[in-house]
Amino acid sequence: MLKIPFKKTEEISFAEPLKSAILNIFNEDPSAYSDDFETLEGLRQSILEPQVHEASANAHLTYYAQLHYLESKFVFNEQNIKIFFTWGNAFGKKEFVSSHNIGFEKASILFNLGAIYCQLADQAGTTSEEGIKKSAAYYQQSAGAFQCILDNLHAWDISSTANTQLNALTNLMLAQAQEVFLLKAIAGKMREGTLAKLAMQVSTFYSISHEIAAQTSLFDKQWLSCMQAKQHHFCAVARYYKSIEVEAAGKYGEQVGWLAASLEATKAASEKNIIKNLSMPALETEMKNFASTVDNAFQRANKDNDKIYMEAVPAVANLDPLPPARMVNPTPIPELSALSAFITQPLFRNLVPLKIHQAASKYSYKKDQLIKSVTDKLNEGTGLAQRLPGSIEALEQPIGLPNTVIERSKEVREKSGARGIETLWATLTKSAAQDWDILKECIALLDQEEKEDEQSRSAHGAKWTRTPSSTLTRNLRDKCYEYKTKMETADKSNEIVRGKIDTNIALIEHLGSSQKELEASIPSSTQASTLALKDPNLKILKQNLDLLNQNIKSRAELIQRIKKLGESDDIGPALTQNAISNSPLDESVLFDQQIKIYQNDIDLSERLLADQEKLMDVITSANKTFMDSRQTNTMIREREEALSNLDRAYKVFRDISGNLEEGIKFYNDLESVLHKLRQQIQDYCKGRSFDSQRLIQQFSNMSMNSSYAQQASQPLYGGPTNYSPAPSYNQPQPQPQPGVWNPSQARPQYGYPQSGGQQTVPGGWNRPPDSYQNYHQPQFSPQSAQSQPYQPRAYQPNQPFPQGYGNLPPPGHSAYPGQYHSGQQMPPGQFSQQSGQLPPPSGYTPPVYWNQSGQRPQQ
């Protein structure tokens, strides 16, 4: 079998280009995605050297899946994010090709995936039934990988010249898969007619692959000769098995014809031009042995036919074509949804471009207004419908309580009636207050960080070059504004609900009374009701009331459906796709297209409202006639009014309860979102604070280093100085005298506080004790070496860190305490001449807030 070689690639780095894009395009802090950068770099590293095992194939699929998610967030090309994806050719000239196109990267990944599957198939072998099954499956997966590249050549903007190579490889893998399937069929002792068809399909696949491969100079002569040899060889195999089939049917002359045709194919497979380039001894031996088998069978069959059967032998050209039986197909690469099994979660899943976020907020507002408009109309105009059931029940049951009133009163009591309403209200207002507190804290954190940034900018002037907070926090502030707008709308809804509670609480409390108390409060009207029930207007009222109730039920279902549709309506993918295609964003067109999903429900709501209007006209007319006929009977009117009030109380109770439960759910859902937002803001503020401290410390170190030359010759603590500007680390140092600073010895004990405690900086992070902060400054002149006041460290994502920050500084930067510029750890108690800084106390390890790549480690 032919084994496809791997394409080679070079290492690349996603981190720096993507950090720049996150800062400049998304207006977010790149350090928040440090884990995503690390994961992405690790995935790319895992495919540099493909291995022939399933784990390597899965690694390629995982990286391929993440590339899909990656290109939904970023645009990789010469005009946007420029990353050189470099890959070497697997066939032809062994040269490397580079492209900014991420489609080229995806195609190369799939190419190597196809090569892995091809080599896994060869590794599985054909000596066992299990090996044959695996081998056939792997070859089909390999064909699927190449077919996927073929299907996406245009979408991935890959040159059409690759079409020939990929077509040839796809058919070659199918040929080898069909060949393995044929071996399985032979081992399973299938009928000769079936084997002939299977072998003919093997020959067909090899014929197609050779015909396509010969059109390009990419494949060497050995590969072309192998394809051509197998094309003729398996044609011979197919004709041989066909001869056995016709022999069993007693067609001896035809048997000789098929064997002659098989011999003709074996000779074609052994042509000199093919064999000289083949250089595959095993295949050559197999073809030679089979040719001998066919020749022996032909000699025997021809002799028997001449002496015994004497049937006419058809010419090879007159034999019917052998129909092939295809048993293999390319196994498709899993869809993106299925590829999710290979990844824990998409990278950069929370990253949303600012313009997309703003457009999504506008659409969300438009969508909410549309839903509110439709649902408000559906909730209007049912006043009469809420009265009429009570009017009719007052006549149908003139004594005692109707069953509906008894059931509704029981339901209200089970839900604690008016007291239950007040409990839900208390829960809602408490949840609302908690959400407001979190949101106000988020805004206050952003305001405080921005204020500190502006103060530092004013204090340090042109030296303070980091990005202003107002630029970095634009996305976070937009989120705060979005949630603030939603909560203000919810507060107005709460006021309406409170008004309904205050207006109807007495009725609800009355409905929740005991059955005995309710019966005592409802008048009876026995005789008058009997007469009123014979009124023909009552029948009209009941019929139309049933229709109106069905209409109300349909509207309630429609309201729930529209709300559910609104919850699932997300315009984000459409906006993202628009951004990826680099097309101008026409919000009105995009919004109008998206909002069409509500059109069917809007049309239905208008029909229901039109039907309601007609019903209400009929009901109003019939009810007026019915009521006029009973105006003289006070008892009926009083009972009817009492039952109508109870009916209205129940509906108001259900309405208020639903409003309160929906509001509580809204605030609970929003609380989890606000917690995440607050954590994100806190992380941002902490990063900015530490960055500010770093910058201020750098300014302080530069100032102190310039003062050493002037102060080194002055007496230390009133004693003589033995400071040498060029101390030797290889020679014994003079012993210190009392009160005299000696740079070769650890700092005197009085230079450090005895408590050993940690001080807390804003944001809850710890920093070293003041003694360590002062340690960076010389202590020999208390009047001139004052500690710098604490200021929060600023975050400066687009300012590159000094090379080796946190470990080895470049020239011009102060050395980190306890290290030489050479990168070797200083012995305890020794002084760095180049940095002019004292070593830390023995056993003290200064905290490292940033790693060498410029990212703050996870706390």
CSV table of N, CA and C in Angstrom, one decimal, residues 316-402:
chain,number,residue,atom,x,y,z
A,316,VAL,N,-12.1,-11.4,-26.4
A,316,VAL,CA,-12.1,-10.5,-25.2
A,316,VAL,C,-12.9,-9.3,-25.4
A,317,ALA,N,-12.9,-8.7,-26.6
A,317,ALA,CA,-13.6,-7.5,-26.9
A,317,ALA,C,-15.1,-7.7,-26.9
A,318,ASN,N,-15.6,-8.9,-27.0
A,318,ASN,CA,-17.0,-9.2,-27.1
A,318,ASN,C,-17.6,-9.6,-25.7
A,319,LEU,N,-16.7,-9.7,-24.7
A,319,LEU,CA,-17.2,-10.0,-23.3
A,319,LEU,C,-18.0,-8.8,-22.8
A,320,ASP,N,-19.0,-9.1,-22.0
A,320,ASP,CA,-19.8,-8.0,-21.4
A,320,ASP,C,-18.9,-7.3,-20.3
A,321,PRO,N,-19.0,-5.9,-20.2
A,321,PRO,CA,-18.3,-5.2,-19.2
A,321,PRO,C,-18.6,-5.7,-17.8
A,322,LEU,N,-17.6,-5.8,-16.9
A,322,LEU,CA,-17.9,-6.3,-15.5
A,322,LEU,C,-18.4,-5.1,-14.7
A,323,PRO,N,-19.6,-5.2,-14.1
A,323,PRO,CA,-20.1,-4.1,-13.3
A,323,PRO,C,-19.3,-4.0,-11.9
A,324,PRO,N,-18.9,-2.9,-11.5
A,324,PRO,CA,-18.2,-2.8,-10.2
A,324,PRO,C,-19.2,-2.7,-9.1
A,325,ALA,N,-18.7,-3.1,-7.9
A,325,ALA,CA,-19.6,-3.0,-6.7
A,325,ALA,C,-18.8,-2.1,-5.6
A,326,ARG,N,-19.2,-0.9,-5.5
A,326,ARG,CA,-18.5,0.0,-4.6
A,326,ARG,C,-19.0,-0.2,-3.2
A,327,MET,N,-18.0,-0.4,-2.3
A,327,MET,CA,-18.3,-0.7,-0.9
A,327,MET,C,-17.7,0.4,0.1
A,328,VAL,N,-17.0,1.4,-0.5
A,328,VAL,CA,-16.4,2.3,0.4
A,328,VAL,C,-16.7,3.8,-0.1
A,329,ASN,N,-16.7,4.7,0.9
A,329,ASN,CA,-16.9,6.1,0.6
A,329,ASN,C,-16.1,7.0,1.6
A,330,PRO,N,-15.8,8.2,1.2
A,330,PRO,CA,-15.0,9.1,2.2
A,330,PRO,C,-15.8,9.3,3.5
A,331,THR,N,-15.2,9.1,4.6
A,331,THR,CA,-15.9,9.3,5.9
A,331,THR,C,-15.8,10.8,6.2
A,332,PRO,N,-16.9,11.6,6.2
A,332,PRO,CA,-16.8,13.0,6.4
A,332,PRO,C,-16.2,13.4,7.7
A,333,ILE,N,-15.4,14.5,7.6
A,333,ILE,CA,-14.9,15.1,8.8
A,333,ILE,C,-16.1,15.6,9.7
A,334,PRO,N,-16.1,15.4,11.0
A,334,PRO,CA,-17.3,15.7,11.8
A,334,PRO,C,-17.7,17.2,11.6
A,335,GLU,N,-19.0,17.5,11.7
A,335,GLU,CA,-19.4,18.9,11.7
A,335,GLU,C,-18.9,19.6,13.0
A,336,LEU,N,-19.0,20.9,13.0
A,336,LEU,CA,-18.5,21.7,14.1
A,336,LEU,C,-19.1,21.3,15.4
A,337,SER,N,-20.5,21.0,15.3
A,337,SER,CA,-21.2,20.6,16.5
A,337,SER,C,-20.6,19.3,17.1
A,338,ALA,N,-20.3,18.4,16.2
A,338,ALA,CA,-19.7,17.1,16.6
A,338,ALA,C,-18.3,17.2,17.1
A,339,LEU,N,-17.6,18.2,16.5
A,339,LEU,CA,-16.2,18.4,16.9
A,339,LEU,C,-16.1,18.9,18.4
A,340,SER,N,-17.2,19.4,18.9
A,340,SER,CA,-17.2,19.9,20.3
A,340,SER,C,-16.8,18.8,21.3
A,341,ALA,N,-16.9,17.5,20.8
A,341,ALA,CA,-16.5,16.4,21.7
A,341,ALA,C,-15.0,16.4,21.9
A,342,PHE,N,-14.2,17.1,21.0
A,342,PHE,CA,-12.8,17.1,21.2
A,342,PHE,C,-12.3,18.3,22.0
A,343,ILE,N,-13.2,19.2,22.3
A,343,ILE,CA,-12.7,20.4,23.1
A,343,ILE,C,-13.6,20.6,24.3
A,344,THR,N,-12.9,21.2,25.3
A,344,THR,CA,-13.7,21.4,26.6
A,344,THR,C,-14.6,22.7,26.4
A,345,GLN,N,-14.0,23.7,25.7
A,345,GLN,CA,-14.8,24.9,25.5
A,345,GLN,C,-14.1,25.7,24.4
A,346,PRO,N,-14.8,26.5,23.6
A,346,PRO,CA,-14.2,27.3,22.6
A,346,PRO,C,-13.3,28.4,23.2
A,347,LEU,N,-12.2,28.6,22.5
A,347,LEU,CA,-11.3,29.7,23.0
A,347,LEU,C,-11.9,31.0,22.7
A,348,PHE,N,-11.6,32.0,23.5
A,348,PHE,CA,-12.0,33.4,23.4
A,348,PHE,C,-13.5,33.5,23.3
A,349,ARG,N,-14.2,32.6,24.0
A,349,ARG,CA,-15.7,32.5,23.8
A,349,ARG,C,-16.4,33.8,24.3
A,350,ASN,N,-15.8,34.5,25.2
A,350,ASN,CA,-16.4,35.7,25.8
A,350,ASN,C,-16.0,37.0,25.1
A,351,LEU,N,-15.2,36.8,24.0
A,351,LEU,CA,-14.7,38.0,23.3
A,351,LEU,C,-15.7,38.5,22.3
A,352,VAL,N,-16.2,39.7,22.5
A,352,VAL,CA,-17.1,40.3,21.5
A,352,VAL,C,-16.6,41.6,21.1
A,353,PRO,N,-16.5,41.9,19.8
A,353,PRO,CA,-16.0,43.2,19.4
A,353,PRO,C,-17.0,44.3,19.9
A,354,LEU,N,-16.4,45.5,20.2
A,354,LEU,CA,-17.2,46.6,20.7
A,354,LEU,C,-18.3,47.0,19.8
A,355,LYS,N,-18.1,47.1,18.5
A,355,LYS,CA,-19.2,47.5,17.6
A,355,LYS,C,-20.3,46.5,17.6
A,356,ILE,N,-19.9,45.2,17.7
A,356,ILE,CA,-20.9,44.1,17.7
A,356,ILE,C,-21.7,44.2,19.0
A,357,HIS,N,-21.0,44.4,20.1
A,357,HIS,CA,-21.7,44.5,21.4
A,357,HIS,C,-22.7,45.7,21.4
A,358,GLN,N,-22.3,46.8,20.8
A,358,GLN,CA,-23.1,48.0,20.8
A,358,GLN,C,-24.3,47.7,19.9
A,359,ALA,N,-24.1,47.1,18.7
A,359,ALA,CA,-25.2,46.8,17.8
A,359,ALA,C,-26.1,45.8,18.4
A,360,ALA,N,-25.6,44.8,19.1
A,360,ALA,CA,-26.4,43.8,19.8
A,360,ALA,C,-27.3,44.5,20.9
A,361,SER,N,-26.8,45.4,21.6
A,361,SER,CA,-27.6,46.1,22.6
A,361,SER,C,-28.7,46.9,22.0
A,362,LYS,N,-28.4,47.6,20.8
A,362,LYS,CA,-29.5,48.3,20.1
A,362,LYS,C,-30.6,47.4,19.6
A,363,TYR,N,-30.2,46.2,19.1
A,363,TYR,CA,-31.2,45.3,18.6
A,363,TYR,C,-32.0,44.7,19.8
A,364,SER,N,-31.3,44.4,20.9
A,364,SER,CA,-32.0,43.9,22.1
A,364,SER,C,-33.1,44.9,22.5
A,365,TYR,N,-32.8,46.2,22.5
A,365,TYR,CA,-33.8,47.2,22.9
A,365,TYR,C,-34.9,47.2,21.9
A,366,LYS,N,-34.6,47.1,20.6
A,366,LYS,CA,-35.7,47.1,19.6
A,366,LYS,C,-36.6,45.9,19.7
A,367,LYS,N,-35.9,44.7,20.0
A,367,LYS,CA,-36.7,43.5,20.1
A,367,LYS,C,-37.6,43.6,21.4
A,368,ASP,N,-37.1,44.1,22.5
A,368,ASP,CA,-37.9,44.2,23.7
A,368,ASP,C,-39.1,45.1,23.5
A,369,GLN,N,-38.8,46.2,22.8
A,369,GLN,CA,-39.9,47.1,22.6
A,369,GLN,C,-41.0,46.5,21.7
A,370,LEU,N,-40.6,45.7,20.7
A,370,LEU,CA,-41.6,45.0,19.8
A,370,LEU,C,-42.4,44.0,20.6
A,371,ILE,N,-41.7,43.2,21.4
A,371,ILE,CA,-42.4,42.2,22.2
A,371,ILE,C,-43.4,42.8,23.2
A,372,LYS,N,-42.9,43.9,23.8
A,372,LYS,CA,-43.8,44.6,24.8
A,372,LYS,C,-45.0,45.2,24.1
A,373,SER,N,-44.8,45.8,22.9
A,373,SER,CA,-45.9,46.3,22.2
A,373,SER,C,-47.0,45.3,21.8
A,374,VAL,N,-46.5,44.1,21.4
A,374,VAL,CA,-47.4,43.1,21.0
A,374,VAL,C,-48.2,42.5,22.2
A,375,THR,N,-47.4,42.2,23.3
A,375,THR,CA,-48.0,41.6,24.5
A,375,THR,C,-49.0,42.6,25.2
A,376,ASP,N,-48.6,43.9,25.2
A,376,ASP,CA,-49.5,44.9,25.8
A,376,ASP,C,-50.9,44.9,25.1
A,377,LYS,N,-50.8,44.9,23.8
A,377,LYS,CA,-52.1,44.9,23.0
A,377,LYS,C,-52.9,43.6,23.3
A,378,LEU,N,-52.2,42.5,23.4
A,378,LEU,CA,-52.9,41.2,23.7
A,378,LEU,C,-53.5,41.2,25.1
A,379,ASN,N,-53.0,41.9,26.0
A,379,ASN,CA,-53.5,42.0,27.4
A,379,ASN,C,-54.6,43.0,27.6
A,380,GLU,N,-54.9,43.8,26.5
A,380,GLU,CA,-55.9,44.8,26.7
A,380,GLU,C,-57.3,44.3,26.3
A,381,GLY,N,-58.3,45.1,26.7
A,381,GLY,CA,-59.7,44.9,26.2
A,381,GLY,C,-60.5,43.7,26.6
A,382,THR,N,-60.2,43.1,27.8
A,382,THR,CA,-60.9,42.0,28.3
A,382,THR,C,-61.7,42.3,29.6
A,383,GLY,N,-62.0,43.6,29.8
A,383,GLY,CA,-62.8,44.0,31.0
A,383,GLY,C,-64.1,43.3,31.1
A,384,LEU,N,-64.9,43.3,30.0
A,384,LEU,CA,-66.2,42.7,30.1
A,384,LEU,C,-66.1,41.2,30.3
A,385,ALA,N,-65.1,40.6,29.7
A,385,ALA,CA,-65.0,39.1,29.8
A,385,ALA,C,-64.7,38.8,31.3
A,386,GLN,N,-64.1,39.7,32.0
A,386,GLN,CA,-63.8,39.4,33.4
A,386,GLN,C,-65.0,39.5,34.3
A,387,ARG,N,-66.1,40.2,33.8
A,387,ARG,CA,-67.3,40.4,34.6
A,387,ARG,C,-68.3,39.3,34.3
A,388,LEU,N,-68.4,38.9,33.1
A,388,LEU,CA,-69.6,38.1,32.7
A,388,LEU,C,-69.7,36.8,33.4
A,389,PRO,N,-68.6,36.0,33.6
A,389,PRO,CA,-68.7,34.8,34.3
A,389,PRO,C,-69.4,34.9,35.6
A,390,GLY,N,-69.1,36.0,36.4
A,390,GLY,CA,-69.8,36.2,37.6
A,390,GLY,C,-71.3,36.5,37.5
A,391,SER,N,-71.6,37.2,36.4
A,391,SER,CA,-73.0,37.6,36.2
A,391,SER,C,-73.8,36.3,35.9
A,392,ILE,N,-73.3,35.4,35.1
A,392,ILE,CA,-74.0,34.2,34.8
A,392,ILE,C,-74.1,33.2,35.9
A,393,GLU,N,-73.0,33.1,36.7
A,393,GLU,CA,-73.0,32.2,37.8
A,393,GLU,C,-73.9,32.7,38.9
A,394,ALA,N,-74.1,34.0,39.0
A,394,ALA,CA,-75.1,34.5,40.0
A,394,ALA,C,-76.5,34.0,39.7
A,395,LEU,N,-76.8,33.8,38.4
A,395,LEU,CA,-78.1,33.3,38.0
A,395,LEU,C,-78.2,31.8,38.1
A,396,GLU,N,-77.2,31.1,37.6
A,396,GLU,CA,-77.2,29.6,37.6
A,396,GLU,C,-77.2,29.0,39.0
A,397,GLN,N,-76.5,29.7,39.9
A,397,GLN,CA,-76.5,29.2,41.3
A,397,GLN,C,-76.9,30.3,42.2
A,398,PRO,N,-78.2,30.5,42.5
A,398,PRO,CA,-78.6,31.7,43.3
A,398,PRO,C,-78.4,31.6,44.8
A,399,ILE,N,-78.0,30.4,45.3
A,399,ILE,CA,-77.8,30.2,46.7
A,399,ILE,C,-76.4,29.6,46.9
A,400,GLY,N,-75.7,30.1,47.9
A,400,GLY,CA,-74.4,29.5,48.3
A,400,GLY,C,-73.3,30.0,47.3
A,401,LEU,N,-72.1,29.3,47.3
A,401,LEU,CA,-71.0,29.7,46.5
A,401,LEU,C,-70.9,28.8,45.3
A,402,PRO,N,-70.7,29.3,44.1
A,402,PRO,CA,-70.4,28.5,42.9
A,402,PRO,C,-69.1,27.7,43.2
